[in-house]
Amino acid sequence: RAKANGRNRFHFYNHEIDREEHERLALRNALHQALRNQEFELYYQPQVDVAENRITGVEALIRWHRPDHGMISPACFIPLAEECGLINEIGSWVLEQACAQLKKWQQAGIDLRVAVNLSAIQLDDPGFYDQLEDCLSRHGLQPEQLELELTESMLMKHVDHTIDLLNRLDRLGVYLSVDDFGTGYSSLSYLKRFPLDTIKIDQSFVREICIDPDDAVICRTIISMANSLNLTVTAEGVEEVDQLNQLAEFGCHQYQGYLFSRPLPADELTRRYRQHQPTASESYTI
Ligand code: C2E
Ligand code: MG
Ligand code: MG
Ligand code: MG
């Protein structure tokens, strides 16, 4: 009897694993189809100048409308795409799409910079630089209109190769930023060695900036360091006016977050941009 129970449990356990494995496989297969079936879309979140309350740029954030499953978070499928060798293809699509949209905005008299998130695997692709340069010139864009977001772990991997590549990108004129700053393991001395333009303070430090004194110190320190190194600072995940006021007091230059706007489809971003006529009384900060 004990034996039979054990066997049943074993079967049950196996069955659970089978189901998880099955779901993972299904997700992978669906991801393989997604590009061909045009299930991806880029959303754009405004990046706002703190002092002037003016939109200076947007961050492109990928969305996957998976049939019968709704929207799947990039936090879930980007790691999967990296694992199964699809990230270069998806990354190229993101770059093409962002550049095409940027051109449309430019032609409509909307002057923005677009920031695109990169994966470590794209940086390792020896064809990346040429692909990027080709993409910009085909769309008739200036490199200064594009920003690339990297993470600390990407900077710290294959440091020599990365410095060479980033120096070439910097000479081309592309803006370079460090995303999720403070969550990785970068040595601060590297901030000087890489040709960076912007540091993005991770939203985990912004969330409790008005509640947790440690988070306030971390934000203040990152901002003052960035100012000393002549880097622009962008705070991520700003949801409340009090957080924005605190960041402004610390000397933060730009912010992104639900307070100003969620990431929006391109046409909604266009509307939001046109609607937004900053005046002194509209400004969030005093
Ligand atoms: P990220 O680059 O750090 O992007 C910021 C994330 O914070 C986005 O999540 C955005 O929607 C969210 N966010 C913005 N404002 C707020 C706020 O006020 N409160 C809160 N709670 N969240 C806010 P999303 O769009 O789900 O993207 C998650 C991550 O997926 C991104 O983090 C990025 O690492 C990755 N990702 C997104 N698009 C791409 C892409 O095209 N390529 C690559 N390689 N990765 C991407
Ligand atoms: Mg980002
Ligand atoms: Mg530069
Ligand atoms: Mg981030």
mmCIF file of C-alpha atoms and ligand atoms in Angstrom:
data_model
loop_
_atom_site.group_PDB
_atom_site.id
_atom_site.type_symbol
_atom_site.label_atom_id
_atom_site.label_comp_id
_atom_site.label_asym_id
_atom_site.label_seq_id
_atom_site.Cartn_x
_atom_site.Cartn_y
_atom_site.Cartn_z
ATOM 1 C CA ARG A 1 0.000 0.000 0.000
ATOM 2 C CA ALA A 2 2.819 2.369 0.925
ATOM 3 C CA LYS A 3 4.464 1.411 -2.347
ATOM 4 C CA ALA A 4 1.371 2.151 -4.326
ATOM 5 C CA ASN A 5 1.062 5.582 -2.697
ATOM 6 C CA GLY A 6 4.653 6.345 -3.477
ATOM 7 C CA ARG A 7 4.180 5.387 -7.057
ATOM 8 C CA ASN A 8 1.092 7.542 -7.318
ATOM 9 C CA ARG A 9 2.933 10.520 -5.914
ATOM 10 C CA PHE A 10 5.748 9.896 -8.316
ATOM 11 C CA HIS A 11 3.313 9.842 -11.194
ATOM 12 C CA PHE A 12 1.653 13.008 -9.980
ATOM 13 C CA TYR A 13 5.040 14.747 -9.731
ATOM 14 C CA ASN A 14 5.989 13.632 -13.212
ATOM 15 C CA HIS A 15 2.739 14.872 -14.529
ATOM 16 C CA GLU A 16 3.339 18.367 -13.058
ATOM 17 C CA ILE A 17 6.775 18.560 -14.653
ATOM 18 C CA ASP A 18 5.337 17.401 -17.946
ATOM 19 C CA ARG A 19 2.781 20.160 -17.846
ATOM 20 C CA GLU A 20 5.304 22.882 -17.030
ATOM 21 C CA GLU A 21 7.634 21.600 -19.719
ATOM 22 C CA HIS A 22 4.740 21.502 -22.134
ATOM 23 C CA GLU A 23 3.815 25.121 -21.381
ATOM 24 C CA ARG A 24 7.397 26.249 -21.830
ATOM 25 C CA LEU A 25 7.609 24.474 -25.168
ATOM 26 C CA ALA A 26 4.322 25.978 -26.281
ATOM 27 C CA LEU A 27 5.563 29.447 -25.290
ATOM 28 C CA ARG A 28 8.790 28.908 -27.233
ATOM 29 C CA ASN A 29 6.936 27.747 -30.324
ATOM 30 C CA ALA A 30 4.554 30.677 -30.081
ATOM 31 C CA LEU A 31 7.505 33.050 -29.756
ATOM 32 C CA HIS A 32 9.016 31.580 -32.937
ATOM 33 C CA GLN A 33 5.801 32.411 -34.800
ATOM 34 C CA ALA A 34 5.338 35.824 -33.242
ATOM 35 C CA LEU A 35 7.608 37.861 -35.525
ATOM 36 C CA ARG A 36 6.189 36.326 -38.698
ATOM 37 C CA ASN A 37 2.632 36.852 -37.451
ATOM 38 C CA GLN A 38 3.328 40.475 -36.496
ATOM 39 C CA GLU A 39 2.311 39.971 -32.888
ATOM 40 C CA PHE A 40 4.876 42.422 -31.522
ATOM 41 C CA GLU A 41 4.272 46.120 -31.037
ATOM 42 C CA LEU A 42 6.408 48.894 -29.609
ATOM 43 C CA TYR A 43 4.974 51.120 -26.901
ATOM 44 C CA TYR A 44 6.650 54.407 -26.038
ATOM 45 C CA GLN A 45 7.025 55.988 -22.627
ATOM 46 C CA PRO A 46 7.852 59.712 -22.397
ATOM 47 C CA GLN A 47 11.071 60.849 -20.760
ATOM 48 C CA VAL A 48 10.449 64.228 -19.201
ATOM 49 C CA ASP A 49 12.745 67.112 -18.310
ATOM 50 C CA VAL A 50 12.256 67.758 -14.570
ATOM 51 C CA ALA A 51 12.923 71.511 -14.634
ATOM 52 C CA GLU A 52 10.932 72.316 -17.768
ATOM 53 C CA ASN A 53 8.251 69.610 -17.572
ATOM 54 C CA ARG A 54 8.862 68.962 -21.256
ATOM 55 C CA ILE A 55 9.033 65.645 -23.142
ATOM 56 C CA THR A 56 12.592 65.203 -24.396
ATOM 57 C CA GLY A 57 12.453 61.628 -25.577
ATOM 58 C CA VAL A 58 10.715 58.291 -25.362
ATOM 59 C CA GLU A 59 11.758 54.773 -24.395
ATOM 60 C CA ALA A 60 10.614 52.026 -26.760
ATOM 61 C CA LEU A 61 9.215 49.033 -24.849
ATOM 62 C CA ILE A 62 8.226 45.875 -26.681
ATOM 63 C CA ARG A 63 4.792 44.287 -26.264
ATOM 64 C CA TRP A 64 3.723 40.807 -27.353
ATOM 65 C CA HIS A 65 0.042 40.321 -28.090
ATOM 66 C CA ARG A 66 -0.056 36.526 -27.907
ATOM 67 C CA PRO A 67 -3.234 35.161 -29.484
ATOM 68 C CA ASP A 68 -5.620 33.765 -26.850
ATOM 69 C CA HIS A 69 -3.232 34.769 -24.041
ATOM 70 C CA GLY A 70 -3.408 38.556 -24.001
ATOM 71 C CA MET A 71 -0.310 40.634 -23.495
ATOM 72 C CA ILE A 72 2.840 38.836 -22.332
ATOM 73 C CA SER A 73 5.372 40.885 -20.378
ATOM 74 C CA PRO A 74 8.809 41.436 -21.938
ATOM 75 C CA ALA A 75 10.266 40.556 -18.521
ATOM 76 C CA CYS A 76 8.931 37.066 -19.273
ATOM 77 C CA PHE A 77 9.620 36.550 -22.988
ATOM 78 C CA ILE A 78 12.875 38.521 -23.523
ATOM 79 C CA PRO A 79 14.876 36.081 -21.339
ATOM 80 C CA LEU A 80 13.225 33.215 -23.233
ATOM 81 C CA ALA A 81 14.125 34.819 -26.570
ATOM 82 C CA GLU A 82 17.729 35.128 -25.370
ATOM 83 C CA GLU A 83 17.729 31.460 -24.372
ATOM 84 C CA CYS A 84 16.396 30.122 -27.642
ATOM 85 C CA GLY A 85 18.412 32.274 -30.009
ATOM 86 C CA LEU A 86 15.647 34.610 -31.139
ATOM 87 C CA ILE A 87 16.839 37.797 -29.477
ATOM 88 C CA ASN A 88 18.937 39.054 -32.398
ATOM 89 C CA GLU A 89 15.986 38.796 -34.739
ATOM 90 C CA ILE A 90 13.647 40.465 -32.249
ATOM 91 C CA GLY A 91 16.273 43.101 -31.451
ATOM 92 C CA SER A 92 16.662 43.941 -35.159
ATOM 93 C CA TRP A 93 12.902 44.280 -35.474
ATOM 94 C CA VAL A 94 12.808 46.632 -32.477
ATOM 95 C CA LEU A 95 15.546 48.813 -33.965
ATOM 96 C CA GLU A 96 13.861 48.949 -37.397
ATOM 97 C CA GLN A 97 10.490 49.711 -35.902
ATOM 98 C CA ALA A 98 11.813 52.408 -33.553
ATOM 99 C CA CYS A 99 13.738 54.104 -36.380
ATOM 100 C CA ALA A 100 10.736 53.998 -38.733
ATOM 101 C CA GLN A 101 8.543 55.567 -36.035
ATOM 102 C CA LEU A 102 11.159 58.173 -35.234
ATOM 103 C CA LYS A 103 11.227 59.196 -38.904
ATOM 104 C CA LYS A 104 7.427 59.495 -38.953
ATOM 105 C CA TRP A 105 7.507 61.730 -35.892
ATOM 106 C CA GLN A 106 10.261 63.831 -37.367
ATOM 107 C CA GLN A 107 8.253 64.302 -40.569
ATOM 108 C CA ALA A 108 5.271 65.343 -38.447
ATOM 109 C CA GLY A 109 7.392 67.991 -36.746
ATOM 110 C CA ILE A 110 7.728 66.049 -33.503
ATOM 111 C CA ASP A 111 11.261 66.300 -32.252
ATOM 112 C CA LEU A 112 12.142 63.360 -30.015
ATOM 113 C CA ARG A 113 14.970 61.019 -29.198
ATOM 114 C CA VAL A 114 14.118 57.319 -29.007
ATOM 115 C CA ALA A 115 15.799 55.023 -26.479
ATOM 116 C CA VAL A 116 15.992 51.315 -27.334
ATOM 117 C CA ASN A 117 16.795 48.530 -24.864
ATOM 118 C CA LEU A 118 19.538 46.134 -25.920
ATOM 119 C CA SER A 119 20.279 42.589 -24.860
ATOM 120 C CA ALA A 120 23.833 41.411 -24.089
ATOM 121 C CA ILE A 121 23.599 38.969 -26.976
ATOM 122 C CA GLN A 122 23.076 41.798 -29.473
ATOM 123 C CA LEU A 123 26.261 43.496 -28.288
ATOM 124 C CA ASP A 124 28.161 40.239 -28.859
ATOM 125 C CA ASP A 125 26.919 40.040 -32.458
ATOM 126 C CA PRO A 126 29.880 41.142 -34.633
ATOM 127 C CA GLY A 127 27.453 42.626 -37.180
ATOM 128 C CA PHE A 128 25.697 44.869 -34.669
ATOM 129 C CA TYR A 129 27.512 48.136 -35.389
ATOM 130 C CA ASP A 130 27.042 47.884 -39.167
ATOM 131 C CA GLN A 131 23.418 46.892 -38.753
ATOM 132 C CA LEU A 132 22.762 49.924 -36.590
ATOM 133 C CA GLU A 133 24.555 52.346 -38.885
ATOM 134 C CA ASP A 134 22.710 50.909 -41.874
ATOM 135 C CA CYS A 135 19.366 51.195 -40.087
ATOM 136 C CA LEU A 136 19.955 54.867 -39.247
ATOM 137 C CA SER A 137 21.022 55.809 -42.755
ATOM 138 C CA ARG A 138 18.213 53.885 -44.489
ATOM 139 C CA HIS A 139 15.702 55.824 -42.390
ATOM 140 C CA GLY A 140 17.536 59.095 -42.913
ATOM 141 C CA LEU A 141 18.119 59.695 -39.214
ATOM 142 C CA GLN A 142 20.896 61.396 -37.295
ATOM 143 C CA PRO A 143 22.666 59.100 -34.789
ATOM 144 C CA GLU A 144 21.961 61.732 -32.092
ATOM 145 C CA GLN A 145 18.271 60.858 -32.332
ATOM 146 C CA LEU A 146 18.907 57.344 -31.043
ATOM 147 C CA GLU A 147 19.813 56.236 -27.533
ATOM 148 C CA LEU A 148 20.846 52.711 -26.577
ATOM 149 C CA GLU A 149 20.095 51.389 -23.075
ATOM 150 C CA LEU A 150 22.571 48.930 -21.615
ATOM 151 C CA THR A 151 22.701 47.292 -18.208
ATOM 152 C CA GLU A 152 25.609 47.194 -15.798
ATOM 153 C CA SER A 153 26.129 43.473 -16.385
ATOM 154 C CA MET A 154 26.445 44.150 -20.119
ATOM 155 C CA LEU A 155 29.151 46.719 -19.429
ATOM 156 C CA MET A 156 31.011 44.344 -17.149
ATOM 157 C CA LYS A 157 30.982 41.435 -19.614
ATOM 158 C CA HIS A 158 33.876 41.258 -22.122
ATOM 159 C CA VAL A 159 34.953 44.704 -20.978
ATOM 160 C CA ASP A 160 37.538 45.339 -23.710
ATOM 161 C CA HIS A 161 35.235 44.350 -26.545
ATOM 162 C CA THR A 162 32.416 46.402 -25.042
ATOM 163 C CA ILE A 163 34.559 49.513 -24.601
ATOM 164 C CA ASP A 164 35.687 49.283 -28.248
ATOM 165 C CA LEU A 165 32.145 48.908 -29.500
ATOM 166 C CA LEU A 166 30.745 51.669 -27.288
ATOM 167 C CA ASN A 167 33.554 54.008 -28.347
ATOM 168 C CA ARG A 168 32.644 53.407 -31.998
ATOM 169 C CA LEU A 169 28.971 54.037 -31.238
ATOM 170 C CA ASP A 170 29.868 57.167 -29.307
ATOM 171 C CA ARG A 171 31.987 58.469 -32.200
ATOM 172 C CA LEU A 172 29.055 57.814 -34.502
ATOM 173 C CA GLY A 173 26.986 60.072 -32.221
ATOM 174 C CA VAL A 174 24.532 57.632 -30.667
ATOM 175 C CA TYR A 175 23.583 58.312 -27.011
ATOM 176 C CA LEU A 176 24.422 55.592 -24.504
ATOM 177 C CA SER A 177 22.733 55.019 -21.159
ATOM 178 C CA VAL A 178 22.982 52.596 -18.247
ATOM 179 C CA ASP A 179 19.598 51.119 -17.365
ATOM 180 C CA ASP A 180 18.501 49.904 -13.896
ATOM 181 C CA PHE A 181 21.525 51.597 -12.369
ATOM 182 C CA GLY A 182 22.331 50.453 -8.841
ATOM 183 C CA THR A 183 20.981 46.925 -9.184
ATOM 184 C CA GLY A 184 24.031 45.368 -10.858
ATOM 185 C CA TYR A 185 27.648 44.930 -9.981
ATOM 186 C CA SER A 186 29.447 47.613 -11.889
ATOM 187 C CA SER A 187 32.574 49.083 -10.508
ATOM 188 C CA LEU A 188 32.144 52.843 -10.293
ATOM 189 C CA SER A 189 35.491 53.418 -11.988
ATOM 190 C CA TYR A 190 33.968 51.932 -15.133
ATOM 191 C CA LEU A 191 31.538 54.792 -15.413
ATOM 192 C CA LYS A 192 34.534 56.889 -16.363
ATOM 193 C CA ARG A 193 35.977 54.390 -18.832
ATOM 194 C CA PHE A 194 32.809 53.953 -20.865
ATOM 195 C CA PRO A 195 31.594 56.799 -23.101
ATOM 196 C CA LEU A 196 28.242 57.093 -21.350
ATOM 197 C CA ASP A 197 25.727 59.931 -21.538
ATOM 198 C CA THR A 198 23.010 58.948 -19.086
ATOM 199 C CA ILE A 199 22.423 56.940 -15.928
ATOM 200 C CA LYS A 200 18.937 55.645 -15.229
ATOM 201 C CA ILE A 201 18.235 55.190 -11.520
ATOM 202 C CA ASP A 202 16.417 51.905 -11.023
ATOM 203 C CA GLN A 203 12.795 52.181 -9.969
ATOM 204 C CA SER A 204 13.405 50.051 -6.869
ATOM 205 C CA PHE A 205 15.222 53.053 -5.304
ATOM 206 C CA VAL A 206 12.635 55.567 -6.442
ATOM 207 C CA ARG A 207 9.651 53.610 -5.099
ATOM 208 C CA GLU A 208 10.305 54.374 -1.418
ATOM 209 C CA ILE A 209 12.391 57.506 -1.810
ATOM 210 C CA CYS A 210 9.977 59.416 0.465
ATOM 211 C CA ILE A 211 9.636 56.591 3.021
ATOM 212 C CA ASP A 212 12.976 54.842 3.291
ATOM 213 C CA PRO A 213 15.904 57.153 4.203
ATOM 214 C CA ASP A 214 18.358 54.612 2.731
ATOM 215 C CA ASP A 215 16.700 54.846 -0.668
ATOM 216 C CA ALA A 216 16.740 58.639 -0.461
ATOM 217 C CA VAL A 217 20.485 58.553 0.247
ATOM 218 C CA ILE A 218 21.086 56.162 -2.635
ATOM 219 C CA CYS A 219 19.170 58.387 -5.079
ATOM 220 C CA ARG A 220 20.871 61.536 -3.839
ATOM 221 C CA THR A 221 24.301 59.906 -4.123
ATOM 222 C CA ILE A 222 23.721 58.571 -7.643
ATOM 223 C CA ILE A 223 22.465 61.986 -8.769
ATOM 224 C CA SER A 224 25.377 63.901 -7.286
ATOM 225 C CA MET A 225 27.891 61.412 -8.681
ATOM 226 C CA ALA A 226 26.303 61.663 -12.130
ATOM 227 C CA ASN A 227 26.424 65.452 -11.928
ATOM 228 C CA SER A 228 30.119 65.343 -11.020
ATOM 229 C CA LEU A 229 30.842 63.001 -13.931
ATOM 230 C CA ASN A 230 28.844 65.190 -16.328
ATOM 231 C CA LEU A 231 26.262 62.508 -16.953
ATOM 232 C CA THR A 232 22.543 63.070 -17.323
ATOM 233 C CA VAL A 233 20.377 61.313 -14.716
ATOM 234 C CA THR A 234 16.951 59.862 -15.413
ATOM 235 C CA ALA A 235 14.797 58.462 -12.598
ATOM 236 C CA GLU A 236 12.636 55.481 -13.517
ATOM 237 C CA GLY A 237 9.257 54.492 -12.102
ATOM 238 C CA VAL A 238 8.122 57.878 -10.780
ATOM 239 C CA GLU A 239 4.486 57.456 -9.760
ATOM 240 C CA GLU A 240 3.874 60.247 -7.244
ATOM 241 C CA VAL A 241 4.379 64.004 -7.097
ATOM 242 C CA ASP A 242 6.236 63.690 -3.787
ATOM 243 C CA GLN A 243 8.776 61.362 -5.381
ATOM 244 C CA LEU A 244 9.283 63.825 -8.228
ATOM 245 C CA ASN A 245 9.718 66.760 -5.845
ATOM 246 C CA GLN A 246 12.303 64.851 -3.843
ATOM 247 C CA LEU A 247 14.196 63.919 -7.020
ATOM 248 C CA ALA A 248 14.046 67.523 -8.254
ATOM 249 C CA GLU A 249 15.478 68.715 -4.953
ATOM 250 C CA PHE A 250 18.380 66.277 -5.368
ATOM 251 C CA GLY A 251 19.077 67.729 -8.830
ATOM 252 C CA CYS A 252 17.692 64.936 -11.003
ATOM 253 C CA HIS A 253 17.428 65.983 -14.673
ATOM 254 C CA GLN A 254 14.809 63.711 -16.200
ATOM 255 C CA TYR A 255 12.185 61.245 -15.144
ATOM 256 C CA GLN A 256 9.974 58.529 -16.504
ATOM 257 C CA GLY A 257 6.952 57.003 -14.835
ATOM 258 C CA TYR A 258 3.215 56.575 -14.550
ATOM 259 C CA LEU A 259 2.965 60.051 -12.943
ATOM 260 C CA PHE A 260 3.501 61.580 -16.358
ATOM 261 C CA SER A 261 2.458 58.681 -18.583
ATOM 262 C CA ARG A 262 2.420 54.928 -18.961
ATOM 263 C CA PRO A 263 4.069 53.475 -22.060
ATOM 264 C CA LEU A 264 1.692 54.223 -24.979
ATOM 265 C CA PRO A 265 1.109 52.939 -28.519
ATOM 266 C CA ALA A 266 2.730 55.266 -31.082
ATOM 267 C CA ASP A 267 -0.432 57.144 -32.096
ATOM 268 C CA GLU A 268 -1.429 57.749 -28.474
ATOM 269 C CA LEU A 269 2.063 59.035 -27.761
ATOM 270 C CA THR A 270 1.651 61.451 -30.670
ATOM 271 C CA ARG A 271 -1.600 62.733 -29.164
ATOM 272 C CA ARG A 272 -0.097 62.996 -25.691
ATOM 273 C CA TYR A 273 2.843 64.933 -27.090
ATOM 274 C CA ARG A 274 0.641 67.406 -28.966
ATOM 275 C CA GLN A 275 -1.689 67.878 -25.999
ATOM 276 C CA HIS A 276 1.111 68.575 -23.633
ATOM 277 C CA GLN A 277 1.787 72.303 -23.592
ATOM 278 C CA PRO A 278 3.767 72.925 -20.433
ATOM 279 C CA THR A 279 3.056 76.135 -18.549
ATOM 280 C CA ALA A 280 4.445 77.225 -15.203
ATOM 281 C CA SER A 281 1.165 76.504 -13.413
ATOM 282 C CA GLU A 282 1.010 73.001 -14.908
ATOM 283 C CA SER A 283 4.454 72.122 -13.677
ATOM 284 C CA TYR A 284 4.501 69.470 -10.955
ATOM 285 C CA THR A 285 7.400 70.966 -9.097
ATOM 286 C CA ILE A 286 7.225 74.274 -7.299
HETATM 287 P P1 C2E B 1 13.269 48.676 -18.363
HETATM 288 O O1 C2E B 1 14.039 48.957 -19.607
HETATM 289 O O2 C2E B 1 13.914 49.035 -17.078
HETATM 290 O O3 C2E B 1 11.886 49.431 -18.571
HETATM 291 C C1 C2E B 1 11.162 50.045 -17.536
HETATM 292 C C2 C2E B 1 9.975 49.216 -17.112
HETATM 293 O O4 C2E B 1 9.279 49.898 -16.069
HETATM 294 C C3 C2E B 1 8.947 49.000 -18.218
HETATM 295 O O5 C2E B 1 8.374 47.702 -18.008
HETATM 296 C C4 C2E B 1 7.912 50.087 -17.917
HETATM 297 O O6 C2E B 1 6.633 49.800 -18.426
HETATM 298 C C5 C2E B 1 7.921 50.079 -16.406
HETATM 299 N N1 C2E B 1 7.495 51.353 -15.821
HETATM 300 C C6 C2E B 1 7.556 52.595 -16.350
HETATM 301 N N2 C2E B 1 7.087 53.522 -15.494
HETATM 302 C C7 C2E B 1 6.701 52.862 -14.385
HETATM 303 C C8 C2E B 1 6.136 53.283 -13.118
HETATM 304 O O7 C2E B 1 5.889 54.455 -12.860
HETATM 305 N N3 C2E B 1 5.892 52.294 -12.212
HETATM 306 C C9 C2E B 1 6.159 50.986 -12.471
HETATM 307 N N4 C2E B 1 5.874 50.092 -11.528
HETATM 308 N N5 C2E B 1 6.696 50.559 -13.639
HETATM 309 C C10 C2E B 1 6.966 51.489 -14.584
HETATM 310 P P2 C2E B 1 8.114 46.719 -19.237
HETATM 311 O O8 C2E B 1 7.665 47.508 -20.426
HETATM 312 O O9 C2E B 1 7.271 45.610 -18.740
HETATM 313 O O10 C2E B 1 9.573 46.169 -19.577
HETATM 314 C C11 C2E B 1 10.281 45.368 -18.680
HETATM 315 C C12 C2E B 1 11.706 45.148 -19.120
HETATM 316 O O11 C2E B 1 11.758 44.376 -20.316
HETATM 317 C C13 C2E B 1 12.441 46.453 -19.470
HETATM 318 O O12 C2E B 1 12.873 47.104 -18.294
HETATM 319 C C14 C2E B 1 13.561 45.914 -20.320
HETATM 320 O O13 C2E B 1 14.608 45.403 -19.529
HETATM 321 C C15 C2E B 1 12.903 44.751 -21.044
HETATM 322 N N6 C2E B 1 12.526 45.196 -22.413
HETATM 323 C C16 C2E B 1 11.422 45.884 -22.804
HETATM 324 N N7 C2E B 1 11.442 46.102 -24.140
HETATM 325 C C17 C2E B 1 12.610 45.555 -24.591
HETATM 326 C C18 C2E B 1 13.226 45.452 -25.906
HETATM 327 O O14 C2E B 1 12.746 45.947 -26.929
HETATM 328 N N8 C2E B 1 14.432 44.778 -25.965
HETATM 329 C C19 C2E B 1 15.031 44.251 -24.850
HETATM 330 N N9 C2E B 1 16.220 43.592 -24.987
HETATM 331 N N10 C2E B 1 14.479 44.323 -23.617
HETATM 332 C C20 C2E B 1 13.295 44.975 -23.497
HETATM 333 MG MG MG B 2 15.108 50.482 -20.300
HETATM 334 MG MG MG B 3 28.638 60.394 -25.994
HETATM 335 MG MG MG B 4 15.050 50.124 -16.102
#
